[in-house]
mmCIF file of C-alpha atoms and ligand atoms in Angstrom:
data_model
loop_
_atom_site.group_PDB
_atom_site.id
_atom_site.type_symbol
_atom_site.label_atom_id
_atom_site.label_comp_id
_atom_site.label_asym_id
_atom_site.label_seq_id
_atom_site.Cartn_x
_atom_site.Cartn_y
_atom_site.Cartn_z
ATOM 1 C CA MET A 1 2.987 62.846 -54.808
ATOM 2 C CA THR A 2 4.696 60.045 -53.643
ATOM 3 C CA SER A 3 9.667 60.707 -53.438
ATOM 4 C CA ALA A 4 11.142 58.094 -52.669
ATOM 5 C CA LEU A 5 11.850 60.335 -49.157
ATOM 6 C CA THR A 6 8.361 60.066 -47.479
ATOM 7 C CA LYS A 7 8.186 56.873 -45.726
ATOM 8 C CA PRO A 8 6.143 53.662 -46.664
ATOM 9 C CA THR A 9 2.770 54.123 -44.374
ATOM 10 C CA ALA A 10 0.331 51.562 -46.243
ATOM 11 C CA VAL A 11 0.012 47.992 -47.563
ATOM 12 C CA LEU A 12 -0.196 47.857 -51.320
ATOM 13 C CA ARG A 13 -2.138 45.523 -53.030
ATOM 14 C CA ASP A 14 -3.011 46.137 -56.771
ATOM 15 C CA GLY A 15 -1.753 47.871 -59.515
ATOM 16 C CA LYS A 16 -2.369 51.038 -58.855
ATOM 17 C CA SER A 17 -0.548 52.265 -55.700
ATOM 18 C CA LEU A 18 1.933 50.128 -56.785
ATOM 19 C CA VAL A 19 2.126 52.457 -59.703
ATOM 20 C CA ALA A 20 2.055 55.092 -56.990
ATOM 21 C CA ALA A 21 4.171 54.167 -55.056
ATOM 22 C CA GLY A 22 6.916 53.884 -58.187
ATOM 23 C CA LEU A 23 7.195 50.815 -58.123
ATOM 24 C CA ILE A 24 5.558 49.343 -60.947
ATOM 25 C CA ASP A 25 5.700 51.157 -64.637
ATOM 26 C CA GLN A 26 2.472 52.742 -65.446
ATOM 27 C CA GLY A 27 2.466 50.310 -68.575
ATOM 28 C CA ALA A 28 2.731 47.053 -65.796
ATOM 29 C CA ARG A 29 -0.814 48.453 -64.271
ATOM 30 C CA ALA A 30 -3.198 46.378 -65.890
ATOM 31 C CA GLU A 31 -1.018 42.619 -66.564
ATOM 32 C CA ALA A 32 -0.359 43.215 -62.251
ATOM 33 C CA ASP A 33 -4.106 44.130 -61.955
ATOM 34 C CA ALA A 34 -4.920 40.653 -63.470
ATOM 35 C CA VAL A 35 -2.800 38.944 -61.493
ATOM 36 C CA ALA A 36 -4.252 40.508 -58.558
ATOM 37 C CA ARG A 37 -7.745 39.353 -59.619
ATOM 38 C CA ARG A 38 -5.920 35.715 -59.498
ATOM 39 C CA TYR A 39 -4.239 35.749 -56.656
ATOM 40 C CA ALA A 40 -3.021 38.116 -53.054
ATOM 41 C CA VAL A 41 -1.027 40.221 -53.454
ATOM 42 C CA ALA A 42 0.923 42.650 -50.665
ATOM 43 C CA VAL A 43 3.683 44.477 -50.852
ATOM 44 C CA THR A 44 4.348 45.884 -46.270
ATOM 45 C CA PRO A 45 6.320 49.437 -46.260
ATOM 46 C CA ALA A 46 9.226 47.190 -44.751
ATOM 47 C CA VAL A 47 9.131 45.555 -48.367
ATOM 48 C CA GLN A 48 8.572 48.640 -50.478
ATOM 49 C CA VAL A 49 11.984 50.208 -48.769
ATOM 50 C CA LEU A 50 13.933 47.332 -49.571
ATOM 51 C CA ILE A 51 13.136 46.870 -52.790
ATOM 52 C CA ASP A 52 15.446 49.257 -55.126
ATOM 53 C CA PRO A 53 13.625 50.223 -58.465
ATOM 54 C CA THR A 54 15.916 51.244 -60.554
ATOM 55 C CA ASP A 55 17.605 47.480 -60.382
ATOM 56 C CA PRO A 56 16.082 45.297 -63.240
ATOM 57 C CA ALA A 57 16.610 42.355 -61.045
ATOM 58 C CA ASP A 58 15.936 43.239 -57.931
ATOM 59 C CA PRO A 59 15.755 39.977 -55.740
ATOM 60 C CA ILE A 60 12.625 42.178 -53.320
ATOM 61 C CA ALA A 61 11.052 42.949 -56.398
ATOM 62 C CA ARG A 62 11.143 39.456 -57.753
ATOM 63 C CA GLN A 63 8.952 37.732 -54.805
ATOM 64 C CA PHE A 64 6.989 39.868 -53.843
ATOM 65 C CA LEU A 65 5.924 42.394 -57.176
ATOM 66 C CA PRO A 66 3.035 40.129 -59.159
ATOM 67 C CA SER A 67 4.391 39.608 -63.031
ATOM 68 C CA SER A 68 2.158 38.727 -65.782
ATOM 69 C CA ALA A 69 4.322 35.243 -65.991
ATOM 70 C CA GLU A 70 2.097 33.971 -63.053
ATOM 71 C CA LEU A 71 -0.942 33.541 -65.221
ATOM 72 C CA LYS A 72 1.017 31.014 -67.269
ATOM 73 C CA ASP A 73 0.417 28.106 -65.554
ATOM 74 C CA GLN A 74 1.824 24.129 -66.390
ATOM 75 C CA PRO A 75 0.291 20.509 -67.116
ATOM 76 C CA ASP A 76 2.117 20.030 -64.761
ATOM 77 C CA GLU A 77 1.374 22.469 -61.797
ATOM 78 C CA ASP A 78 -0.777 21.455 -59.081
ATOM 79 C CA ALA A 79 -3.712 23.620 -56.525
ATOM 80 C CA ASP A 80 -2.550 21.745 -53.375
ATOM 81 C CA PRO A 81 1.398 20.737 -54.994
ATOM 82 C CA ILE A 82 2.436 18.809 -52.444
ATOM 83 C CA GLY A 83 -1.173 16.872 -51.235
ATOM 84 C CA ASP A 84 -1.843 18.402 -47.914
ATOM 85 C CA ASP A 85 -5.243 18.018 -48.864
ATOM 86 C CA ALA A 86 -5.374 14.223 -48.294
ATOM 87 C CA PHE A 87 -3.704 14.511 -45.186
ATOM 88 C CA SER A 88 -6.001 17.273 -42.914
ATOM 89 C CA PRO A 89 -7.883 14.933 -41.054
ATOM 90 C CA VAL A 90 -10.205 18.355 -39.234
ATOM 91 C CA LYS A 91 -10.013 21.191 -40.575
ATOM 92 C CA GLY A 92 -6.927 23.032 -40.171
ATOM 93 C CA ILE A 93 -4.827 20.459 -39.416
ATOM 94 C CA VAL A 94 -1.917 18.467 -41.875
ATOM 95 C CA HIS A 95 -1.387 15.283 -40.950
ATOM 96 C CA ARG A 96 1.425 13.831 -42.705
ATOM 97 C CA TYR A 97 4.218 12.547 -40.229
ATOM 98 C CA PRO A 98 3.597 10.944 -37.706
ATOM 99 C CA ASP A 99 5.053 12.655 -34.763
ATOM 100 C CA ARG A 100 4.649 15.924 -36.044
ATOM 101 C CA VAL A 101 1.459 18.323 -37.822
ATOM 102 C CA LEU A 102 0.375 21.207 -39.282
ATOM 103 C CA LEU A 103 -2.225 23.803 -37.403
ATOM 104 C CA LYS A 104 -3.359 26.336 -39.564
ATOM 105 C CA LEU A 105 -5.086 29.464 -37.740
ATOM 106 C CA VAL A 106 -5.683 31.508 -40.372
ATOM 107 C CA HIS A 107 -5.060 31.442 -44.647
ATOM 108 C CA THR A 108 -3.522 35.422 -44.537
ATOM 109 C CA CYS A 109 0.138 36.533 -44.193
ATOM 110 C CA PRO A 110 1.921 39.812 -43.978
ATOM 111 C CA VAL A 111 3.208 39.832 -47.736
ATOM 112 C CA TYR A 112 2.251 37.353 -50.186
ATOM 113 C CA CYS A 113 4.991 35.492 -52.071
ATOM 114 C CA ARG A 114 5.428 35.144 -55.638
ATOM 115 C CA TYR A 115 5.809 31.562 -55.540
ATOM 116 C CA CYS A 116 3.833 30.233 -52.420
ATOM 117 C CA PHE A 117 3.666 26.890 -52.701
ATOM 118 C CA ARG A 118 -0.701 27.615 -51.598
ATOM 119 C CA ARG A 119 -1.142 30.475 -53.512
ATOM 120 C CA GLU A 120 -3.825 29.311 -54.090
ATOM 121 C CA ARG A 121 -5.454 28.460 -50.411
ATOM 122 C CA VAL A 122 -3.644 31.953 -48.928
ATOM 123 C CA GLY A 123 -5.418 35.447 -49.447
ATOM 124 C CA GLN A 124 -7.946 33.986 -51.504
ATOM 125 C CA GLY A 125 -11.004 35.361 -48.488
ATOM 126 C CA GLU A 126 -11.132 31.943 -46.467
ATOM 127 C CA ALA A 127 -11.217 33.204 -42.929
ATOM 128 C CA PRO A 128 -9.390 32.367 -39.752
ATOM 129 C CA LEU A 129 -9.811 28.842 -37.962
ATOM 130 C CA SER A 130 -13.335 29.580 -35.853
ATOM 131 C CA THR A 131 -13.106 29.069 -31.726
ATOM 132 C CA ALA A 132 -14.653 25.463 -32.036
ATOM 133 C CA GLU A 133 -12.851 24.479 -35.218
ATOM 134 C CA ILE A 134 -9.959 25.406 -32.893
ATOM 135 C CA GLN A 135 -10.911 23.845 -30.224
ATOM 136 C CA ARG A 136 -11.522 20.449 -33.157
ATOM 137 C CA ALA A 137 -8.151 20.450 -34.278
ATOM 138 C CA LEU A 138 -7.007 20.741 -30.649
ATOM 139 C CA ASP A 139 -8.830 17.922 -29.553
ATOM 140 C CA TYR A 140 -7.259 15.651 -32.057
ATOM 141 C CA VAL A 141 -3.604 16.654 -31.016
ATOM 142 C CA ARG A 142 -4.945 15.743 -27.158
ATOM 143 C CA ALA A 143 -6.123 12.574 -28.987
ATOM 144 C CA ARG A 144 -3.122 11.237 -29.748
ATOM 145 C CA PRO A 145 -0.198 10.773 -27.724
ATOM 146 C CA ASP A 146 1.943 9.733 -30.980
ATOM 147 C CA ILE A 147 1.619 14.159 -31.790
ATOM 148 C CA TRP A 148 5.025 15.076 -30.519
ATOM 149 C CA GLU A 149 4.795 18.488 -32.200
ATOM 150 C CA VAL A 150 2.437 21.393 -33.825
ATOM 151 C CA ILE A 151 3.776 23.219 -36.519
ATOM 152 C CA LEU A 152 1.716 26.819 -36.691
ATOM 153 C CA THR A 153 1.650 28.023 -39.503
ATOM 154 C CA GLY A 154 -0.993 28.264 -43.098
ATOM 155 C CA GLY A 155 -0.859 31.842 -44.037
ATOM 156 C CA ASP A 156 1.109 33.705 -40.816
ATOM 157 C CA PRO A 157 0.618 32.526 -37.654
ATOM 158 C CA PHE A 158 1.812 35.909 -36.288
ATOM 159 C CA VAL A 159 -1.097 37.977 -38.196
ATOM 160 C CA LEU A 160 -3.009 36.664 -35.088
ATOM 161 C CA SER A 161 -3.488 38.670 -32.171
ATOM 162 C CA SER A 162 -0.694 38.351 -29.618
ATOM 163 C CA ARG A 163 -3.943 37.010 -26.997
ATOM 164 C CA ARG A 164 -5.304 34.947 -29.589
ATOM 165 C CA LEU A 165 -2.158 33.026 -29.818
ATOM 166 C CA ARG A 166 -1.212 33.170 -26.482
ATOM 167 C CA ASN A 167 -4.631 31.643 -25.674
ATOM 168 C CA THR A 168 -3.052 29.103 -28.244
ATOM 169 C CA ILE A 169 0.556 28.165 -27.226
ATOM 170 C CA THR A 170 -1.578 27.641 -23.619
ATOM 171 C CA ALA A 171 -4.315 25.387 -24.782
ATOM 172 C CA LEU A 172 -0.684 23.557 -26.541
ATOM 173 C CA ASP A 173 1.244 24.376 -23.408
ATOM 174 C CA ARG A 174 -1.176 22.257 -21.482
ATOM 175 C CA ILE A 175 -0.766 18.441 -24.302
ATOM 176 C CA ASP A 176 1.312 16.953 -21.424
ATOM 177 C CA HIS A 177 2.503 14.664 -24.629
ATOM 178 C CA LEU A 178 3.761 17.889 -26.540
ATOM 179 C CA GLY A 179 7.773 18.390 -26.565
ATOM 180 C CA VAL A 180 7.541 21.022 -29.239
ATOM 181 C CA VAL A 181 5.337 24.069 -30.537
ATOM 182 C CA ARG A 182 7.050 24.827 -33.821
ATOM 183 C CA ILE A 183 5.381 28.756 -35.962
ATOM 184 C CA HIS A 184 6.591 28.926 -39.609
ATOM 185 C CA THR A 185 6.503 33.209 -40.549
ATOM 186 C CA ARG A 186 7.645 35.903 -42.945
ATOM 187 C CA VAL A 187 6.664 38.974 -40.514
ATOM 188 C CA PRO A 188 10.093 39.214 -38.747
ATOM 189 C CA ILE A 189 10.913 40.702 -42.393
ATOM 190 C CA ALA A 190 7.302 42.222 -43.645
ATOM 191 C CA ASP A 191 6.665 43.369 -40.398
ATOM 192 C CA PRO A 192 9.650 43.709 -38.544
ATOM 193 C CA ASP A 193 7.109 46.228 -35.305
ATOM 194 C CA ARG A 194 5.046 43.480 -35.550
ATOM 195 C CA ILE A 195 7.491 41.255 -33.087
ATOM 196 C CA ASP A 196 6.741 43.554 -30.025
ATOM 197 C CA ASP A 197 7.406 42.813 -26.143
ATOM 198 C CA ASP A 198 3.180 41.229 -26.025
ATOM 199 C CA LEU A 199 3.868 39.144 -29.211
ATOM 200 C CA VAL A 200 6.795 37.643 -27.812
ATOM 201 C CA ALA A 201 5.884 37.537 -24.298
ATOM 202 C CA ALA A 202 3.128 35.357 -25.734
ATOM 203 C CA LEU A 203 5.208 32.991 -26.610
ATOM 204 C CA SER A 204 6.752 31.456 -23.551
ATOM 205 C CA ALA A 205 5.283 28.521 -22.531
ATOM 206 C CA ASP A 206 7.398 26.142 -20.726
ATOM 207 C CA LYS A 207 8.312 22.820 -24.039
ATOM 208 C CA ALA A 208 10.043 24.279 -26.439
ATOM 209 C CA VAL A 209 9.095 26.827 -28.375
ATOM 210 C CA TYR A 210 10.621 27.389 -32.131
ATOM 211 C CA VAL A 211 10.733 30.030 -34.505
ATOM 212 C CA VAL A 212 10.887 29.244 -38.110
ATOM 213 C CA ILE A 213 11.483 32.204 -40.477
ATOM 214 C CA HIS A 214 11.051 32.698 -44.033
ATOM 215 C CA CYS A 215 14.079 34.234 -45.479
ATOM 216 C CA ASN A 216 15.030 34.376 -48.689
ATOM 217 C CA HIS A 217 18.020 36.448 -50.086
ATOM 218 C CA ALA A 218 19.880 38.310 -47.726
ATOM 219 C CA HIS A 219 18.678 42.400 -48.505
ATOM 220 C CA GLU A 220 15.823 41.042 -46.036
ATOM 221 C CA LEU A 221 17.766 41.501 -43.182
ATOM 222 C CA SER A 222 16.928 45.009 -42.578
ATOM 223 C CA THR A 223 18.658 46.725 -39.684
ATOM 224 C CA PRO A 224 14.281 46.374 -38.860
ATOM 225 C CA ALA A 225 14.074 42.780 -39.096
ATOM 226 C CA VAL A 226 17.350 42.148 -36.857
ATOM 227 C CA ALA A 227 16.218 43.617 -33.979
ATOM 228 C CA ALA A 228 12.959 41.895 -34.731
ATOM 229 C CA ILE A 229 14.842 38.493 -34.493
ATOM 230 C CA ARG A 230 17.246 39.675 -31.741
ATOM 231 C CA ARG A 231 13.782 40.077 -29.565
ATOM 232 C CA ILE A 232 12.615 37.142 -30.291
ATOM 233 C CA VAL A 233 15.930 35.183 -29.480
ATOM 234 C CA ASP A 234 16.515 37.125 -26.331
ATOM 235 C CA ALA A 235 13.689 35.635 -24.781
ATOM 236 C CA GLY A 236 15.409 32.070 -24.651
ATOM 237 C CA ILE A 237 13.512 31.615 -28.412
ATOM 238 C CA PRO A 238 15.383 29.070 -30.846
ATOM 239 C CA VAL A 239 15.180 30.684 -34.568
ATOM 240 C CA LEU A 240 15.552 29.287 -37.401
ATOM 241 C CA ALA A 241 14.590 30.542 -40.669
ATOM 242 C CA GLN A 242 14.129 28.532 -43.891
ATOM 243 C CA SER A 243 14.744 29.492 -46.981
ATOM 244 C CA VAL A 244 13.090 28.601 -51.207
ATOM 245 C CA LEU A 245 15.523 27.916 -53.905
ATOM 246 C CA LEU A 246 14.459 30.675 -56.603
ATOM 247 C CA LYS A 247 15.475 31.607 -59.666
ATOM 248 C CA GLY A 248 16.755 35.054 -60.859
ATOM 249 C CA VAL A 249 17.032 35.858 -57.064
ATOM 250 C CA ASN A 250 19.036 33.522 -54.888
ATOM 251 C CA ASP A 251 20.513 30.229 -57.837
ATOM 252 C CA ASP A 252 23.950 31.525 -57.355
ATOM 253 C CA ALA A 253 27.088 30.741 -54.910
ATOM 254 C CA ALA A 254 26.874 34.338 -54.575
ATOM 255 C CA SER A 255 24.256 35.026 -53.163
ATOM 256 C CA LEU A 256 23.339 31.764 -51.194
ATOM 257 C CA GLU A 257 26.885 32.718 -49.048
ATOM 258 C CA ALA A 258 25.459 36.246 -48.460
ATOM 259 C CA LEU A 259 22.307 34.802 -47.378
ATOM 260 C CA PHE A 260 23.299 32.134 -44.833
ATOM 261 C CA ARG A 261 26.339 34.316 -43.792
ATOM 262 C CA ALA A 262 23.404 37.371 -42.650
ATOM 263 C CA LEU A 263 21.416 35.099 -41.159
ATOM 264 C CA VAL A 264 23.922 33.044 -39.193
ATOM 265 C CA ARG A 265 24.619 36.415 -38.091
ATOM 266 C CA ALA A 266 21.056 37.805 -37.004
ATOM 267 C CA ARG A 267 21.538 34.966 -34.582
ATOM 268 C CA VAL A 268 19.446 32.754 -36.912
ATOM 269 C CA LYS A 269 20.233 28.841 -37.722
ATOM 270 C CA PRO A 270 19.752 28.001 -41.782
ATOM 271 C CA TYR A 271 17.027 24.659 -41.291
ATOM 272 C CA TYR A 272 16.319 24.046 -45.309
ATOM 273 C CA LEU A 273 16.822 25.101 -48.487
ATOM 274 C CA HIS A 274 14.102 24.064 -50.555
ATOM 275 C CA HIS A 275 13.714 22.926 -53.899
ATOM 276 C CA PRO A 276 10.203 25.517 -55.211
ATOM 277 C CA ASP A 277 6.897 23.705 -55.369
ATOM 278 C CA ARG A 278 5.084 23.083 -58.876
ATOM 279 C CA ALA A 279 2.195 25.529 -58.003
ATOM 280 C CA PRO A 280 0.570 27.282 -60.608
ATOM 281 C CA GLY A 281 2.040 29.729 -62.785
ATOM 282 C CA THR A 282 5.424 30.243 -60.791
ATOM 283 C CA THR A 283 8.002 28.370 -64.032
ATOM 284 C CA HIS A 284 10.458 31.514 -63.863
ATOM 285 C CA PHE A 285 10.890 30.384 -60.531
ATOM 286 C CA ARG A 286 12.177 27.188 -60.529
ATOM 287 C CA PRO A 287 15.605 26.198 -61.329
ATOM 288 C CA SER A 288 16.625 23.163 -62.741
ATOM 289 C CA LEU A 289 16.982 20.084 -59.548
ATOM 290 C CA ALA A 290 20.563 19.651 -60.814
ATOM 291 C CA THR A 291 21.411 23.056 -60.595
ATOM 292 C CA GLY A 292 20.089 23.963 -57.597
ATOM 293 C CA ARG A 293 22.061 19.906 -56.143
ATOM 294 C CA THR A 294 25.464 21.699 -58.552
ATOM 295 C CA ILE A 295 25.001 25.038 -55.991
ATOM 296 C CA VAL A 296 24.319 23.929 -53.871
ATOM 297 C CA ASP A 297 26.940 20.995 -53.289
ATOM 298 C CA GLY A 298 29.663 24.386 -53.675
ATOM 299 C CA LEU A 299 28.789 25.420 -50.402
ATOM 300 C CA GLN A 300 30.265 23.018 -48.920
ATOM 301 C CA GLY A 301 33.516 22.900 -47.331
ATOM 302 C CA ARG A 302 32.718 27.133 -48.600
ATOM 303 C CA LEU A 303 30.866 28.056 -45.729
ATOM 304 C CA SER A 304 30.350 27.385 -41.130
ATOM 305 C CA GLY A 305 28.734 23.869 -41.449
ATOM 306 C CA LEU A 306 26.292 26.652 -39.265
ATOM 307 C CA CYS A 307 25.509 27.914 -42.154
ATOM 308 C CA GLN A 308 24.174 24.795 -44.233
ATOM 309 C CA PRO A 309 20.839 24.578 -44.230
ATOM 310 C CA THR A 310 19.039 21.362 -45.665
ATOM 311 C CA TYR A 311 18.521 20.758 -49.410
ATOM 312 C CA VAL A 312 14.931 19.152 -48.995
ATOM 313 C CA LEU A 313 11.831 18.537 -51.717
ATOM 314 C CA ASP A 314 9.066 18.193 -51.408
ATOM 315 C CA ILE A 315 7.976 14.874 -53.491
ATOM 316 C CA PRO A 316 4.028 16.228 -55.532
ATOM 317 C CA GLY A 317 1.787 14.298 -54.358
ATOM 318 C CA GLY A 318 1.864 14.539 -51.056
ATOM 319 C CA HIS A 319 4.881 11.439 -49.752
ATOM 320 C CA GLY A 320 6.704 14.417 -47.433
ATOM 321 C CA LYS A 321 9.945 15.999 -48.048
ATOM 322 C CA VAL A 322 13.555 13.740 -49.092
ATOM 323 C CA PRO A 323 17.006 15.904 -48.708
ATOM 324 C CA VAL A 324 18.181 15.982 -52.402
ATOM 325 C CA ALA A 325 22.443 17.092 -52.153
ATOM 326 C CA ILE A 326 24.729 15.688 -54.075
ATOM 327 C CA GLU A 327 25.477 12.156 -52.312
ATOM 328 C CA ARG A 328 29.371 12.512 -50.876
ATOM 329 C CA ALA A 329 29.831 8.960 -50.178
ATOM 330 C CA ALA A 330 29.672 6.681 -51.910
ATOM 331 C CA GLU A 331 28.309 2.786 -50.207
ATOM 332 C CA ALA A 332 30.800 0.348 -52.498
ATOM 333 C CA GLY A 333 30.219 -3.438 -50.967
ATOM 334 C CA ASP A 334 30.675 -5.147 -48.400
ATOM 335 C CA GLY A 335 31.771 -2.269 -45.805
ATOM 336 C CA ALA A 336 33.470 -0.835 -47.807
ATOM 337 C CA TYR A 337 32.668 3.800 -49.549
ATOM 338 C CA VAL A 338 34.144 6.649 -51.396
ATOM 339 C CA LEU A 339 34.139 9.481 -50.503
ATOM 340 C CA ARG A 340 34.393 11.987 -51.826
ATOM 341 C CA ASP A 341 35.814 15.499 -50.418
ATOM 342 C CA ARG A 342 35.233 19.070 -51.112
ATOM 343 C CA ASN A 343 38.328 19.378 -53.198
ATOM 344 C CA GLY A 344 36.205 16.235 -55.474
ATOM 345 C CA HIS A 345 39.346 14.164 -54.350
ATOM 346 C CA LEU A 346 38.122 10.524 -53.506
ATOM 347 C CA HIS A 347 38.730 9.063 -50.796
ATOM 348 C CA ASP A 348 38.685 5.193 -49.374
ATOM 349 C CA TYR A 349 36.572 3.913 -45.912
ATOM 350 C CA ARG A 350 36.255 1.120 -44.365
ATOM 351 C CA ASP A 351 34.013 0.189 -41.599
ATOM 352 C CA ASN A 352 35.698 -1.837 -38.258
ATOM 353 C CA VAL A 353 36.107 -5.777 -39.916
ATOM 354 C CA ASP A 354 33.725 -6.260 -37.084
ATOM 355 C CA ASN A 355 30.657 -3.524 -37.727
ATOM 356 C CA GLY A 356 29.701 -6.199 -41.009
ATOM 357 C CA SER A 357 26.104 -6.707 -39.793
HETATM 358 C C1 LIG B 401 7.002 20.506 -44.256
HETATM 359 C C2 LIG B 401 6.074 19.486 -43.058
HETATM 360 C C3 LIG B 401 6.219 19.016 -41.783
HETATM 361 C C4 LIG B 401 8.097 19.519 -40.950
HETATM 362 O O1 LIG B 401 8.435 19.108 -41.665
HETATM 363 P P1 LIG B 401 10.065 19.447 -40.808
HETATM 364 O O2 LIG B 401 11.336 18.355 -41.477
HETATM 365 O O3 LIG B 401 9.701 18.532 -39.650
HETATM 366 O O4 LIG B 401 10.574 20.479 -40.449
HETATM 367 C C5 LIG B 401 5.773 19.260 -41.187
HETATM 368 N N1 LIG B 401 3.686 18.388 -41.944
HETATM 369 C C6 LIG B 401 3.826 18.504 -42.627
HETATM 370 C C7 LIG B 401 2.794 17.845 -43.597
HETATM 371 C C8 LIG B 401 4.667 18.605 -43.649
HETATM 372 O O5 LIG B 401 4.606 19.459 -44.928
HETATM 373 S S1 LIG B 402 4.946 34.082 -45.910
HETATM 374 FE FE1 LIG B 402 4.235 31.836 -46.628
HETATM 375 S S2 LIG B 402 1.841 30.807 -47.010
HETATM 376 FE FE2 LIG B 402 2.428 33.579 -47.164
HETATM 377 S S3 LIG B 402 2.432 33.669 -49.215
HETATM 378 FE FE3 LIG B 402 5.155 34.150 -48.647
HETATM 379 S S4 LIG B 402 5.286 31.622 -48.752
HETATM 380 FE FE4 LIG B 402 2.307 31.262 -48.656
#
């Protein structure tokens, strides 16, 4: 018997365990299992306690509990929606921009987000990179002085043991031409106790190490999550956040305002707000770009600059990210501009006469 008062201890991965935990009804079990056969499902204890099962619109449930809507693919959706495969010169590396590469060490995550843009790859049983494969990926970086930043992503790099993480960070720290090692993770929210002293010590390097957490709703910033973030920040590691604009989770100004304020209070700088990618079976999560632009535009002036991420979209086909917020400056020719203030009023602006060309 489970009751609301029992502290959960298991990661839930199928319909049966989700029913037993009281997170879905018996009637939804078959559908949850059908989704779990196609895409990985994992709901950690830390996430389970954030879900209010009596709220049919719970923003945490919507992100992590499987739904039959995921089984409906649309013709414009793609297993590799941002074209990573075409930019992978060696296993584990994605090299799209001249100065930075992704290094994907693992293909598992502590939780599986239902809208994940890599859902056809993560949680599908692919093995982590072997020691030899990691060496080849590091050799690729070593041989290219133009690479300034390595971004550990995946999968979630913090599912690795602290020892393996430390080995990788140490190897990267020894590459002279690198300036930054960046780590993308959902662990501080999905499994905050994993951010222990050993893990934080493994991140210590002479290079700048940045941690970017993935967080979409203020409810995710629980007391343990905020404490986990604090352990990272206290070690001198800047923490940023990336969020995804998701229908039914955060697609309104009030939810985004609460999210970004909560992040900044937790010492986290909102970095990107992503328009969702066209991953298979995720239509129900994608607002129109017009809706997204209107919501984001409404945050200007209403929120501190510290709370404003850049709203970006990854152009399908591997053409990279572009900012997509509504422009507030329009060129009017000959060094003249029209600027729109936060109240919607228009103002002329003119360059210095000698700035012409
Ligand atoms: C998003 C992404 C990056 C990081 O881009 P930033 O704008 O620096 O955050 C790097 N490489 C690839 C392939 C990406 O998709
Ligand atoms: S943590 Fe990232 S990679 Fe993992 S399931 Fe969520 S969106 Fe996908």
